[in-house]
CSV table of C-alpha atoms in Angstrom, one decimal:
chain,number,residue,atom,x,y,z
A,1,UNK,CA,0.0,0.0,0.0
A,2,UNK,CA,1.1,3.4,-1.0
A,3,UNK,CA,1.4,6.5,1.6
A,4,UNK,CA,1.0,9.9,1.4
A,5,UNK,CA,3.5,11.7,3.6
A,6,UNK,CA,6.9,10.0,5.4
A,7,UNK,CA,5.1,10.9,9.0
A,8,UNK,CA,2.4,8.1,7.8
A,9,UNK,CA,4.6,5.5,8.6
A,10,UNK,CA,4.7,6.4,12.4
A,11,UNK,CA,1.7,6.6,12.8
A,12,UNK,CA,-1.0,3.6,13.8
A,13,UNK,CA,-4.5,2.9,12.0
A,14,UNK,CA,-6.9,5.7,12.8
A,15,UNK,CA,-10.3,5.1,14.1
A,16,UNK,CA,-13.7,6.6,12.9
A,17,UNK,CA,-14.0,9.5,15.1
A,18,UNK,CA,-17.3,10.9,16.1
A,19,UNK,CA,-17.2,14.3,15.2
A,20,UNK,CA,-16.2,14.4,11.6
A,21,UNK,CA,-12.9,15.5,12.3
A,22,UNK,CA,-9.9,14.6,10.6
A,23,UNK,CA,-9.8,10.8,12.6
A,24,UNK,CA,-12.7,10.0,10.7
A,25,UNK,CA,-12.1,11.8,7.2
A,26,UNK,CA,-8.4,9.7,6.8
A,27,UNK,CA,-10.6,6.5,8.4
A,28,UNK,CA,-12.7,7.0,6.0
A,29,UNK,CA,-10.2,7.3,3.1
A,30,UNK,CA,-8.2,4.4,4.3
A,31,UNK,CA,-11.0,2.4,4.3
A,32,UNK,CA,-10.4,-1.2,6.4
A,33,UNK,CA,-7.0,-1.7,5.6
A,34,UNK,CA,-4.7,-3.5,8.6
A,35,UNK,CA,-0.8,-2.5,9.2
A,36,UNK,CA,1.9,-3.7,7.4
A,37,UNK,CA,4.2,-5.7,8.8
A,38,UNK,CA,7.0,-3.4,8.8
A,39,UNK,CA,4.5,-0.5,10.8
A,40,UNK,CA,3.7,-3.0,13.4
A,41,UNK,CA,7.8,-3.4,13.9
A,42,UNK,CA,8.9,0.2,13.3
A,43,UNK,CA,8.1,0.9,17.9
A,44,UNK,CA,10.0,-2.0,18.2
A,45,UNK,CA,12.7,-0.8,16.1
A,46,UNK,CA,12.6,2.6,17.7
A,47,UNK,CA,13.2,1.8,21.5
A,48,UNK,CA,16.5,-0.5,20.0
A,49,UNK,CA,18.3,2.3,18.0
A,50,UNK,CA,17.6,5.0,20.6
A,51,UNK,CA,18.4,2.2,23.9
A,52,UNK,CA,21.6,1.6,21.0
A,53,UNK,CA,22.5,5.2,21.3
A,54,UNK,CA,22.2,6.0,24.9
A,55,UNK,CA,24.0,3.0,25.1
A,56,UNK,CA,27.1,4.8,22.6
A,57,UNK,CA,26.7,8.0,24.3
A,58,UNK,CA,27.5,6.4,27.7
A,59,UNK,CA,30.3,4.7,26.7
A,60,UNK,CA,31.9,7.7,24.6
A,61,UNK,CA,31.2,9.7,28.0
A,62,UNK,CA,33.0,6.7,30.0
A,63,UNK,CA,35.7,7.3,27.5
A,64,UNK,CA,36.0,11.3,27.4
A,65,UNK,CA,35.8,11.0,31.6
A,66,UNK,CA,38.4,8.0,32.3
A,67,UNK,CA,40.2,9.1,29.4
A,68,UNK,CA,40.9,12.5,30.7
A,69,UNK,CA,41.0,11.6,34.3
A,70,UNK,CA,43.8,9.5,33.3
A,71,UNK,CA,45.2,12.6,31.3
A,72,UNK,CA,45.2,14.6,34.2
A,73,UNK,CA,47.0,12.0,36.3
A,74,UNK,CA,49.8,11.3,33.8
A,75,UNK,CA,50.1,15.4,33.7
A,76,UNK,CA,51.1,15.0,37.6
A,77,UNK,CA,53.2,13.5,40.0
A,78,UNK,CA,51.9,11.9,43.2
A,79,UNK,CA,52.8,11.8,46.7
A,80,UNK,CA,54.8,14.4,48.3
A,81,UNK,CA,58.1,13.9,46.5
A,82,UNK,CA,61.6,13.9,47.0
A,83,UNK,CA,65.1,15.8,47.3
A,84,UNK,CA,65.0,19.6,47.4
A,85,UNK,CA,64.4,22.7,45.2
A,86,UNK,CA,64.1,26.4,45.8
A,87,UNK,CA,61.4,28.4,44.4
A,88,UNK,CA,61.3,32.3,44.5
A,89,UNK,CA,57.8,34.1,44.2
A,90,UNK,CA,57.8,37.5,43.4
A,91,UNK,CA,55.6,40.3,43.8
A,92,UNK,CA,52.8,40.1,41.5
A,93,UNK,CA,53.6,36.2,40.3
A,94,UNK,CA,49.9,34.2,39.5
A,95,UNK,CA,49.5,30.7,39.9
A,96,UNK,CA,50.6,30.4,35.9
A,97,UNK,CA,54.0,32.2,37.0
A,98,UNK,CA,54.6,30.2,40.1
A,99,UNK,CA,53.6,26.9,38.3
A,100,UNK,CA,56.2,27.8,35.4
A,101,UNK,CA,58.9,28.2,37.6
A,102,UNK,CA,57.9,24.9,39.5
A,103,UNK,CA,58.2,22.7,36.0
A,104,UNK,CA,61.6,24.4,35.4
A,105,UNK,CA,62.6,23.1,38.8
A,106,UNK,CA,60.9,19.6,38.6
A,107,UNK,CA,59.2,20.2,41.5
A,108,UNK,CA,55.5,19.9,39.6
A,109,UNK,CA,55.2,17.6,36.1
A,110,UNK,CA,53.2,20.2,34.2
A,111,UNK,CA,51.4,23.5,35.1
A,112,UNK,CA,48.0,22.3,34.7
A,113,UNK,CA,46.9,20.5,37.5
A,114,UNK,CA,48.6,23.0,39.8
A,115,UNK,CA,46.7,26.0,38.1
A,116,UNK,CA,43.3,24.7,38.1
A,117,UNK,CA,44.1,23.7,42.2
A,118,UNK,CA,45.3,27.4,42.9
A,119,UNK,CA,42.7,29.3,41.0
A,120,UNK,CA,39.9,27.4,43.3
A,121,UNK,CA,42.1,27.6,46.8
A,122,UNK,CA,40.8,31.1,48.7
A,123,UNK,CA,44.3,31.1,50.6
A,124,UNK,CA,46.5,31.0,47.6
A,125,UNK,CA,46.3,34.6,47.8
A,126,UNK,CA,48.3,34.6,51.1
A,127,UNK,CA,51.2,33.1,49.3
A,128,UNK,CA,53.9,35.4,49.8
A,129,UNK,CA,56.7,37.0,47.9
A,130,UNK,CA,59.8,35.0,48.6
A,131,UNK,CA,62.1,31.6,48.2
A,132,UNK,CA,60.3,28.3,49.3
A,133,UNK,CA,62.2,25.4,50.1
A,134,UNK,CA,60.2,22.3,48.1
A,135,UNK,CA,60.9,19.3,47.4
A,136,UNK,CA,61.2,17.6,43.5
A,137,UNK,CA,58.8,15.6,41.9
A,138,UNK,CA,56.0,16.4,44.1
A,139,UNK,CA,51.9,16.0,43.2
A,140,UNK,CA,50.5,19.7,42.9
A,141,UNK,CA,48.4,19.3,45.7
A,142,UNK,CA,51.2,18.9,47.6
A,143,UNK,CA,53.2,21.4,46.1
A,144,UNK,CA,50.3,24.0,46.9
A,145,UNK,CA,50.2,23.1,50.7
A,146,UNK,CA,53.7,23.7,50.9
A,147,UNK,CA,53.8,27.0,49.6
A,148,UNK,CA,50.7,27.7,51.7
A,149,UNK,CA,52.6,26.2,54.9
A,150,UNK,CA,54.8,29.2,56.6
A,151,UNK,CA,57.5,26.2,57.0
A,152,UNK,CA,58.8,26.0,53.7
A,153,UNK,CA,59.7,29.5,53.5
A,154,UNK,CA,63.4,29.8,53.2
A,155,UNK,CA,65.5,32.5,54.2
A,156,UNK,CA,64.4,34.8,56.9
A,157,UNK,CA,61.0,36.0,57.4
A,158,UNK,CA,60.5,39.8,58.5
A,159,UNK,CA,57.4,41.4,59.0
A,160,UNK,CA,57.1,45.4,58.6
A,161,UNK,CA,54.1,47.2,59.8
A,162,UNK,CA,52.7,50.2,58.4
A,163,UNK,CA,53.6,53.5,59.4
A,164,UNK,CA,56.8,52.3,60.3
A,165,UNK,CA,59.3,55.2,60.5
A,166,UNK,CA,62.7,53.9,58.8
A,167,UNK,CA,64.4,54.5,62.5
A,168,UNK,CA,62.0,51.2,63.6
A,169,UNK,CA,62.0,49.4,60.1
A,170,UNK,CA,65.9,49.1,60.0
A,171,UNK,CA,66.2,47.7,64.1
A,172,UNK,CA,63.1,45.3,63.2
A,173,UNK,CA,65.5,43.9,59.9
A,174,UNK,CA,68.5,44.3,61.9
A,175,UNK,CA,67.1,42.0,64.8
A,176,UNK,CA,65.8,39.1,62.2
A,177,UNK,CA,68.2,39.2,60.0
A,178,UNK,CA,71.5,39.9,61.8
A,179,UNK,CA,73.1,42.7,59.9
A,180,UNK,CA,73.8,45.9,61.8
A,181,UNK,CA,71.4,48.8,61.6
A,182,UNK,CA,74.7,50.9,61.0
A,183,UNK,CA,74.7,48.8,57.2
A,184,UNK,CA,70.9,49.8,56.8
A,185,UNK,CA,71.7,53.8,57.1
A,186,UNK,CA,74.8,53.5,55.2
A,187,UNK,CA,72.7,51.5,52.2
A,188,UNK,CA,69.5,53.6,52.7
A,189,UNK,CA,71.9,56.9,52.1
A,190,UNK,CA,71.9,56.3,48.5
A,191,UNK,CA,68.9,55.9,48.3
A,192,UNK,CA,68.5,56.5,44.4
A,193,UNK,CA,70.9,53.3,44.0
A,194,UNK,CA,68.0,51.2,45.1
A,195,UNK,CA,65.7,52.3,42.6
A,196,UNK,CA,63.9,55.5,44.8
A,197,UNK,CA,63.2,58.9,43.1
A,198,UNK,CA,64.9,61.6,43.7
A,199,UNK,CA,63.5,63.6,46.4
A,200,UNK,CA,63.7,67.4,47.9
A,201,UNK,CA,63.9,65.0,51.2
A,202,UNK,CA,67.2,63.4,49.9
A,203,UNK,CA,65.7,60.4,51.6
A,204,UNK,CA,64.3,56.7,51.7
A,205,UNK,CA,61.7,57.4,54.5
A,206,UNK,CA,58.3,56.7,52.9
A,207,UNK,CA,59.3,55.0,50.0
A,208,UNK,CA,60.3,51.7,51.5
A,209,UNK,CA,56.8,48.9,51.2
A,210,UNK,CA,55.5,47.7,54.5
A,211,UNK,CA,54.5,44.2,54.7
A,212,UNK,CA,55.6,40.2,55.1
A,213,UNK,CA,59.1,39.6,53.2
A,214,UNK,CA,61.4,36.4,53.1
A,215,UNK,CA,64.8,37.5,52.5
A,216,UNK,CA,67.3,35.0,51.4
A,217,UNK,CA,70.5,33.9,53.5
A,218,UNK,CA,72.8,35.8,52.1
A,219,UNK,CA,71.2,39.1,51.5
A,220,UNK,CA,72.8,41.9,52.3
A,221,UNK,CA,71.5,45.7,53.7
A,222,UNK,CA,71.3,47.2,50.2
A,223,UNK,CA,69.6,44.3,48.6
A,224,UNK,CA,66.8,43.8,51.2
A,225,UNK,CA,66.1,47.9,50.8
A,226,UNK,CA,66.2,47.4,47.2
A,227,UNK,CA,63.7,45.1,47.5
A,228,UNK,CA,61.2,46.9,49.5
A,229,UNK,CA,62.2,49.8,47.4
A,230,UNK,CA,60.9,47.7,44.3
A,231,UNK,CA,57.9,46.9,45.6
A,232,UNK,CA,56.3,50.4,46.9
A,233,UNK,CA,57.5,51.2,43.8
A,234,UNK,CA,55.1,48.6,41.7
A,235,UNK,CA,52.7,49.9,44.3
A,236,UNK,CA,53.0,53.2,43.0
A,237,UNK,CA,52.2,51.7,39.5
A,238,UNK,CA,49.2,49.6,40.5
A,239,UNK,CA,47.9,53.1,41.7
A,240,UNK,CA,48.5,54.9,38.9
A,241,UNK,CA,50.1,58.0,41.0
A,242,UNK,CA,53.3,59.1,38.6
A,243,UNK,CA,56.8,59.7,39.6
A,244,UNK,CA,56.4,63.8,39.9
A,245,UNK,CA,53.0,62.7,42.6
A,246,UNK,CA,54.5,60.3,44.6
A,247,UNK,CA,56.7,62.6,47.2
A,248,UNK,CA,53.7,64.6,48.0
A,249,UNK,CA,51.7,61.5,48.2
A,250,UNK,CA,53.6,59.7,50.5
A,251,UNK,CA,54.2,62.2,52.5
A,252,UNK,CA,50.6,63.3,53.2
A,253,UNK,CA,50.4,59.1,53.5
A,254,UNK,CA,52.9,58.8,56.1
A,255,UNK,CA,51.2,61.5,58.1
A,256,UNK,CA,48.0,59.8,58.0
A,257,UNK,CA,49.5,56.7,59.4
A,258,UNK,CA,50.8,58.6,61.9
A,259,UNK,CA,47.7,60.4,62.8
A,260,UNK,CA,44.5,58.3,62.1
A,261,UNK,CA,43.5,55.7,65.0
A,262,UNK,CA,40.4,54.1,63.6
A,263,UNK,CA,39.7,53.0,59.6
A,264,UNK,CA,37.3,55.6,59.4
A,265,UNK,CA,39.4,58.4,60.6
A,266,UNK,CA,41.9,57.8,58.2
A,267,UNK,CA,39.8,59.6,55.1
A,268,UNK,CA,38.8,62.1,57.3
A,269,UNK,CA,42.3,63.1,58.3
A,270,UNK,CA,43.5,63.3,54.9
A,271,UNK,CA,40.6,65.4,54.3
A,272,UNK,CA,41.7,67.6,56.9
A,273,UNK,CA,45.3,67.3,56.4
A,274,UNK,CA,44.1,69.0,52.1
A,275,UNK,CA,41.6,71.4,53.8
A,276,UNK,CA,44.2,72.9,56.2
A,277,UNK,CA,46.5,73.4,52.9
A,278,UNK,CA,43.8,75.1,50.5
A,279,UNK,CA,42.2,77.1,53.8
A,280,UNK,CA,38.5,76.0,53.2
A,281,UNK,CA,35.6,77.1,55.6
A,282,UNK,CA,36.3,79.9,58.2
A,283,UNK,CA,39.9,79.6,57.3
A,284,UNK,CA,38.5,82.3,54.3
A,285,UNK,CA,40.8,80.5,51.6
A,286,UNK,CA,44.2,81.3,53.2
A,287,UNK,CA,46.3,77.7,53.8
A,288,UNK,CA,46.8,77.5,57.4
A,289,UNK,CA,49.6,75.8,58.9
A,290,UNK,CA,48.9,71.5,59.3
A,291,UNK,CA,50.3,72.2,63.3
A,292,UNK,CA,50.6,68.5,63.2
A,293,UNK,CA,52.5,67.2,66.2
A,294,UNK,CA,53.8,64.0,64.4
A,295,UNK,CA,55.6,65.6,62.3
A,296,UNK,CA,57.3,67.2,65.1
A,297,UNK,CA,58.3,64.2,66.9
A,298,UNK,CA,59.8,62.8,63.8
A,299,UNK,CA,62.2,66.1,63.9
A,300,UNK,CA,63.1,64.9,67.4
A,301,UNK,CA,63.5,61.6,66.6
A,302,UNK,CA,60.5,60.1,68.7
A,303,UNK,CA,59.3,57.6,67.2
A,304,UNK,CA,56.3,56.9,69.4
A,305,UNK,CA,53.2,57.1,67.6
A,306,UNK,CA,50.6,60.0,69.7
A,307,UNK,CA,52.8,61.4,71.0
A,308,UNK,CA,52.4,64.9,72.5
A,309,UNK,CA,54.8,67.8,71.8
A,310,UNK,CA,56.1,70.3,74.0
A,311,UNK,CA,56.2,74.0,73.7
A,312,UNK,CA,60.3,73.5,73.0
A,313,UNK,CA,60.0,71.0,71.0
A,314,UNK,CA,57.5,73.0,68.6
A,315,UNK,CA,59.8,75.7,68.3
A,316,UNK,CA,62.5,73.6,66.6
A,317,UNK,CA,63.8,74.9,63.6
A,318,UNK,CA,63.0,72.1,61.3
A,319,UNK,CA,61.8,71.7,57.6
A,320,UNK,CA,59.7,68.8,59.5
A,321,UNK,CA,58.5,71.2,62.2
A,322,UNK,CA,55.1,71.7,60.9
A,323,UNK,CA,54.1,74.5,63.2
A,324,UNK,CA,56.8,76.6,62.5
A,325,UNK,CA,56.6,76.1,58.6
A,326,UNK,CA,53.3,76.0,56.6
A,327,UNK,CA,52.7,73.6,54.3
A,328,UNK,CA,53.6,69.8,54.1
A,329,UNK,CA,57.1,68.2,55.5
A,330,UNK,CA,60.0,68.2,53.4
A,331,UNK,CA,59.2,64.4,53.3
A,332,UNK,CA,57.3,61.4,54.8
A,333,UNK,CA,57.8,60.9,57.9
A,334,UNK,CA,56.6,57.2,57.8
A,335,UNK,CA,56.3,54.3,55.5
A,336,UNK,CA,52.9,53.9,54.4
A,337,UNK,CA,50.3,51.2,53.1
A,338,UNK,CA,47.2,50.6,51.6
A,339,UNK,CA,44.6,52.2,53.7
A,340,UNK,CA,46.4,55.4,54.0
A,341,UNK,CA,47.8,55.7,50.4
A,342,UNK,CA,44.1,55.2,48.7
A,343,UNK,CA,42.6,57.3,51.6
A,344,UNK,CA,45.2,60.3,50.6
A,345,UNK,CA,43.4,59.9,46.5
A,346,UNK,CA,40.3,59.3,47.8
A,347,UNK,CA,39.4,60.7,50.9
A,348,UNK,CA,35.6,61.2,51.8
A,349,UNK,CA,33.6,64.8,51.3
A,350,UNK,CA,34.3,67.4,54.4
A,351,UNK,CA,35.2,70.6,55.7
A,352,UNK,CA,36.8,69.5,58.6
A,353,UNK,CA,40.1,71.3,59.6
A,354,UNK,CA,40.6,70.0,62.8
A,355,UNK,CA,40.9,66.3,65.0
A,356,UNK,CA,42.4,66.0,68.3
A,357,UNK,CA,42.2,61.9,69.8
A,358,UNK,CA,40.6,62.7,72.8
A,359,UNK,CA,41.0,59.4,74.6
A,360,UNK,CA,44.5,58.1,73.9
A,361,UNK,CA,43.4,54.5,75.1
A,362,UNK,CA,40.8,54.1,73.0
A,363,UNK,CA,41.9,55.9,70.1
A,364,UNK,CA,38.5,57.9,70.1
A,365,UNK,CA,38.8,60.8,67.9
A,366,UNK,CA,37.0,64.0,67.1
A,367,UNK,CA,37.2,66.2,63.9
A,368,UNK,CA,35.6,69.9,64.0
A,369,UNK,CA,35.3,72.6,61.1
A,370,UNK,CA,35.5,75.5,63.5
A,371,UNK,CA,38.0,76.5,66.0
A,372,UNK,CA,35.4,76.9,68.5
A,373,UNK,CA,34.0,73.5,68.0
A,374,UNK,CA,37.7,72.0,68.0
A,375,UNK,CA,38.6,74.0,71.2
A,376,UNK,CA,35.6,72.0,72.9
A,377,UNK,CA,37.2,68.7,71.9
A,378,UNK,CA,40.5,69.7,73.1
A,379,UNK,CA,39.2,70.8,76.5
A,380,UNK,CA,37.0,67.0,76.6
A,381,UNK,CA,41.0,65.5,76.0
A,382,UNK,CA,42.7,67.6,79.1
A,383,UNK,CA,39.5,66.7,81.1
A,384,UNK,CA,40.3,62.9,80.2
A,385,UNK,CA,44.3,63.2,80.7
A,386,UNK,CA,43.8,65.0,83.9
A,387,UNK,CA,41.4,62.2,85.3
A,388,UNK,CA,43.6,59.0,83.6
């Protein structure tokens, strides 16, 4: 029997309907004719070549996953492997970087494996510039918990806080590494030899990256300032601020650090610090001088951050001496970070042009945008010191 469209061969006999509808008009026209034998096989024949290809699929998806499973494993060593290599990480290296280096060294067989583990381990990102002692032929799993395990650093660890004046960074370097803060003043006074700018300050105080280092061995004074040289120096890149901004940049930085007690405050005194210098609100657009006393104890070679000046001591003839001369500092007077770096390009609206901690303990402290207003605060500190 003839048909009259290729979907008539999947589909059964049609019964008379009882509406008229199309059942009953192709009924009708097929009259009482029974199915062939190949439409009574063609369901059969269905559920076979589609079971048949679930059944291929499967096995090409067995295939793709043991196949590249096995890929993976022949890409990588296993166990924690033997022997010893170093590995330096520098500042800025990505798991690709640090992987590369590894395959150079043996250490890892290929860079896959330890890429994907890195990109999906939250703490890789507290991996720190520096050499790690490792060991060759090792699975990357492994090789990623020892870089993440403080143990394997080798060399000597030194940790730098922010607004460390150079006076506290070189005794903290001198005390882990060994070498004599006399070899740190020495290097640090040619300063352009390890890669700093010029300055009006003819100095390396500001421009010297706080933060967690490993230094190798053997280093010696002028390479471990190099290095921290380098790197507030990439910081400065990262930021965008170009060489003929960064003096006035850090400087206004290393003040903040100084200064600020809380996160918060530290916008709001670089806020102040730039509204003092361009004499916004009552100040009737004339700078005023920043009268800031950290500045001054820096120019007497106190290093103690809140500390209070005397009367003497803010007479001192001293391009630091920012009570006798308006304006910034010659120079930082601290090595800064992050939080006061970014707060210095972007500190938060204001018109303060005043702040005085009045509880030293706590940190508390209050900006004003009048004098009258700021002499209230400072008369809430005296009441505190008096009573402490």
């Amino acid at each position: 029997m003839a048909h009259d469209s290729f979907e008539d061969l999947f589909e059964s006999p049609d019964e008379p309907g009882n509406d008229g509808g199309p059942r009953g008009r192709r009924a009708a026209r097929r009259g009482n004719d029974k199915p062939s034998g190949i439409q009574r096989c063609l369901p059969l024949l269905l559920v076979v070549l589609v079971l048949a290809g679930l059944g291929l699929g499967a096995y090409e998806g067995y295939k793709w996953v043991t196949g590249h499973r096995i890929e993976q494993e022949a890409d990588d060593y296993t166990g924690s492997g033997s022997g010893e290599a170093v590995i330096t990480v520098e500042d800025g290296d990505t798991g690709t970087d640090i992987a590369k280096k590894m395959v150079e060294k043996d250490v890892i067989k290929s860079t896959g494996p330890f890429v994907t583990l890195f990109a999906n381990e939250p703490k890789a990102a507290s991996i720190h510039p520096g050499q790690y002692k490792l060991k060759k032929q090792m699975s990357s799993s492994a090789a990623l918990d020892a870089l993440l395990d403080p143990q394997s650093a080798a060399g000597v660890r030194v940790t730098i806080p922010e607004g460390s004046p150079n006076k506290v960074v070189f005794k903290t370097l001198s005390k882990q590494t060994g070498i004599p803060v006399a070899e740190f003043e020495k290097a640090a006074k040619d300063y352009t030899a390890l890669g700093i700018p010029e300055n009006k300050a003819k100095s390396a105080e500001g421009y010297l990256w706080p933060g967690t280092y490993t230094f190798s061995d053997d280093a010696d004074a002028k390479e471990i300032l190099t290095e921290m040289a380098g790197r507030m120096q990439s910081k400065m890149e990262e930021k965008g601020i170009p060489a003929k901004k960064q003096h006035d940049v850090l400087t206004r930085a290393s003040i903040v650090e100084r200064e600020a007690r809380s996160d918060e405050d530290f916008g709001k005194v670089a806020r102040t610090i730039d509204n003092r210098l361009k004499g916004v609100g009552e100040a009737g657009g004339t700078p005023m001088a920043l009268q800031v006393d950290s500045t001054v104890a820096y120019a007497v070679g106190d290093v103690r951050k809140g500390y209070s000046t005397t009367p003497k001591e803010r007479a001192i003839d001293s391009p630091y001496n920012t009570y006798k001369h308006k304006g910034l500092p010659i120079g930082p007077i601290s090595n800064p970070g992050d939080r006061s770096i970014d707060a210095v390009l972007n500190p938060p609206k204001g018109d303060w042009l005043y702040w005085v901690t009045v509880n030293t303990d706590t940190g508390e402290t209050k900006f004003a945008t009048t004098n009258a207003e700021h002499e209230k605060y400072v008369k809430e500190w005296r009441e505190w010191a008096k009573n402490k």
